[in-house]
Each structure stands twice: as structure tokens, then as C-alpha cells.
Amino acid sequence: MAKFIKFTNVTPLKLQGGKEETVEETILSTEQITSVSENGDNHYLGTKTIIFKHEGDNIKSFAPSVQLALISKEDYENAKKILLEV
């Protein structure tokens, strides 16, 4: 059964590199989350996304992808605990 996890001050990472604008608060379903991980002092959240290729108003193609974001250590620990329960 899916649960919901609240994250604060999430900084999405661009597909081409770099950072997007920080999101103050977001709530995600455990079904949307692909991973939580840490690398040194950085903590990451991976979520399911879909990339669309548009041509005018028409969608020409789409593909599943994973969007990474930087999260706090506290959010990482909380998410890890909840994800291990489901």
C-alpha cells in the first residue's frame, strides 16, 4: 500500500546538469519514488517522470525517465525508513 512522504527544500537536478529552483515543500507517493541515496554529504531522491517531445501542440514521443533531486539528511532518513516499511 502506498504511503505519502513530505519533503522540504527539495532541489531538482536538471537532466543536462545543474540545479533547478528549490521547491519549499512537496508531498510524494511512495509509488512515485524510485530511490533515495547518499553520496558523501549529499542526499538524493529519485522520482518517476515522463519526458515529452513536442512538435507544436502535438506530442511526437514520450519516454519514462528518473528525475533526481537533492534532499536534506533528515528527509533522506525519514524516506528510507518509510520505504523499507512498504
PDB file of C-alpha atoms in Angstrom:
ATOM      1  CA  MET A   1       0.000   0.000   0.000  1.00  0.00           C
ATOM      2  CA  ALA A   2       1.336   3.409  -0.943  1.00  0.00           C
ATOM      3  CA  LYS A   3       2.182   5.971   1.692  1.00  0.00           C
ATOM      4  CA  PHE A   4       2.936   9.657   1.300  1.00  0.00           C
ATOM      5  CA  ILE A   5       6.150  11.393   2.311  1.00  0.00           C
ATOM      6  CA  LYS A   6       6.617  15.141   2.787  1.00  0.00           C
ATOM      7  CA  PHE A   7       9.950  16.610   1.640  1.00  0.00           C
ATOM      8  CA  THR A   8      11.122  20.162   2.359  1.00  0.00           C
ATOM      9  CA  ASN A   9      13.581  22.308   0.405  1.00  0.00           C
ATOM     10  CA  VAL A  10      13.982  19.887  -2.490  1.00  0.00           C
ATOM     11  CA  THR A  11      16.387  20.994  -5.253  1.00  0.00           C
ATOM     12  CA  PRO A  12      15.690  19.172  -8.540  1.00  0.00           C
ATOM     13  CA  LEU A  13      18.709  18.466 -10.740  1.00  0.00           C
ATOM     14  CA  LYS A  14      18.476  19.267 -14.450  1.00  0.00           C
ATOM     15  CA  LEU A  15      18.815  16.401 -16.904  1.00  0.00           C
ATOM     16  CA  GLN A  16      21.719  18.245 -18.567  1.00  0.00           C
ATOM     17  CA  GLY A  17      23.368  19.052 -15.240  1.00  0.00           C
ATOM     18  CA  GLY A  18      22.978  21.921 -12.837  1.00  0.00           C
ATOM     19  CA  LYS A  19      20.179  22.728 -10.410  1.00  0.00           C
ATOM     20  CA  GLU A  20      16.592  23.878 -10.766  1.00  0.00           C
ATOM     21  CA  GLU A  21      14.884  26.274  -8.370  1.00  0.00           C
ATOM     22  CA  THR A  22      14.403  24.833  -4.873  1.00  0.00           C
ATOM     23  CA  VAL A  23      10.894  23.662  -4.018  1.00  0.00           C
ATOM     24  CA  GLU A  24       9.913  24.636  -0.484  1.00  0.00           C
ATOM     25  CA  GLU A  25       7.643  21.645   0.155  1.00  0.00           C
ATOM     26  CA  THR A  26       6.397  18.648  -1.837  1.00  0.00           C
ATOM     27  CA  ILE A  27       4.465  15.518  -0.954  1.00  0.00           C
ATOM     28  CA  LEU A  28       5.110  12.354  -2.961  1.00  0.00           C
ATOM     29  CA  SER A  29       3.573   8.903  -3.014  1.00  0.00           C
ATOM     30  CA  THR A  30       5.957   6.036  -2.303  1.00  0.00           C
ATOM     31  CA  GLU A  31       4.872   4.698  -5.716  1.00  0.00           C
ATOM     32  CA  GLN A  32       6.451   7.772  -7.386  1.00  0.00           C
ATOM     33  CA  ILE A  33       9.817   7.315  -5.656  1.00  0.00           C
ATOM     34  CA  THR A  34      12.429   5.172  -7.379  1.00  0.00           C
ATOM     35  CA  SER A  35      15.266   5.660  -4.878  1.00  0.00           C
ATOM     36  CA  VAL A  36      16.791   7.575  -2.007  1.00  0.00           C
ATOM     37  CA  SER A  37      20.554   7.543  -1.716  1.00  0.00           C
ATOM     38  CA  GLU A  38      23.518   9.299  -0.200  1.00  0.00           C
ATOM     39  CA  ASN A  39      26.938  10.141  -1.557  1.00  0.00           C
ATOM     40  CA  GLY A  40      29.178  11.783   0.996  1.00  0.00           C
ATOM     41  CA  ASP A  41      27.308  14.764   2.430  1.00  0.00           C
ATOM     42  CA  ASN A  42      24.732  14.800  -0.404  1.00  0.00           C
ATOM     43  CA  HIS A  43      21.373  13.031  -0.221  1.00  0.00           C
ATOM     44  CA  TYR A  44      19.349  12.271  -3.343  1.00  0.00           C
ATOM     45  CA  LEU A  45      15.749  11.498  -4.219  1.00  0.00           C
ATOM     46  CA  GLY A  46      14.849   9.760  -7.476  1.00  0.00           C
ATOM     47  CA  THR A  47      11.296  10.035  -8.832  1.00  0.00           C
ATOM     48  CA  LYS A  48       9.490   8.622 -11.846  1.00  0.00           C
ATOM     49  CA  THR A  49       8.924  11.152 -14.628  1.00  0.00           C
ATOM     50  CA  ILE A  50       7.964  11.176 -18.278  1.00  0.00           C
ATOM     51  CA  ILE A  51       9.836  13.225 -20.884  1.00  0.00           C
ATOM     52  CA  PHE A  52       7.675  14.516 -23.741  1.00  0.00           C
ATOM     53  CA  LYS A  53       8.894  15.629 -27.157  1.00  0.00           C
ATOM     54  CA  HIS A  54       6.529  18.233 -28.604  1.00  0.00           C
ATOM     55  CA  GLU A  55       6.141  19.499 -32.119  1.00  0.00           C
ATOM     56  CA  GLY A  56       3.829  22.462 -31.851  1.00  0.00           C
ATOM     57  CA  ASP A  57       0.759  21.359 -29.901  1.00  0.00           C
ATOM     58  CA  ASN A  58       1.284  17.697 -30.769  1.00  0.00           C
ATOM     59  CA  ILE A  59       3.186  15.188 -28.672  1.00  0.00           C
ATOM     60  CA  LYS A  60       5.563  13.355 -31.001  1.00  0.00           C
ATOM     61  CA  SER A  61       7.004  10.930 -28.456  1.00  0.00           C
ATOM     62  CA  PHE A  62       7.452  10.293 -24.765  1.00  0.00           C
ATOM     63  CA  ALA A  63       9.732   8.170 -22.627  1.00  0.00           C
ATOM     64  CA  PRO A  64       9.935   7.237 -18.965  1.00  0.00           C
ATOM     65  CA  SER A  65      12.808   8.710 -17.007  1.00  0.00           C
ATOM     66  CA  VAL A  66      14.046   9.319 -13.464  1.00  0.00           C
ATOM     67  CA  GLN A  67      14.355  12.847 -12.061  1.00  0.00           C
ATOM     68  CA  LEU A  68      16.980  13.320  -9.344  1.00  0.00           C
ATOM     69  CA  ALA A  69      16.847  15.949  -6.622  1.00  0.00           C
ATOM     70  CA  LEU A  70      18.930  16.973  -3.629  1.00  0.00           C
ATOM     71  CA  ILE A  71      17.197  16.485  -0.282  1.00  0.00           C
ATOM     72  CA  SER A  72      18.140  17.028   3.356  1.00  0.00           C
ATOM     73  CA  LYS A  73      19.675  14.327   5.514  1.00  0.00           C
ATOM     74  CA  GLU A  74      16.542  14.360   7.708  1.00  0.00           C
ATOM     75  CA  ASP A  75      14.245  13.825   4.701  1.00  0.00           C
ATOM     76  CA  TYR A  76      16.563  11.067   3.458  1.00  0.00           C
ATOM     77  CA  GLU A  77      16.455   9.225   6.800  1.00  0.00           C
ATOM     78  CA  ASN A  78      12.659   9.594   7.047  1.00  0.00           C
ATOM     79  CA  ALA A  79      12.065   8.436   3.453  1.00  0.00           C
ATOM     80  CA  LYS A  80      14.436   5.483   3.847  1.00  0.00           C
ATOM     81  CA  LYS A  81      12.554   4.331   6.947  1.00  0.00           C
ATOM     82  CA  ILE A  82       9.138   4.626   5.277  1.00  0.00           C
ATOM     83  CA  LEU A  83      10.276   2.970   2.037  1.00  0.00           C
ATOM     84  CA  LEU A  84      11.638  -0.012   3.951  1.00  0.00           C
ATOM     85  CA  GLU A  85       8.192  -0.491   5.538  1.00  0.00           C
ATOM     86  CA  VAL A  86       6.240  -0.642   2.224  1.00  0.00           C
TER      87      VAL A  86
END
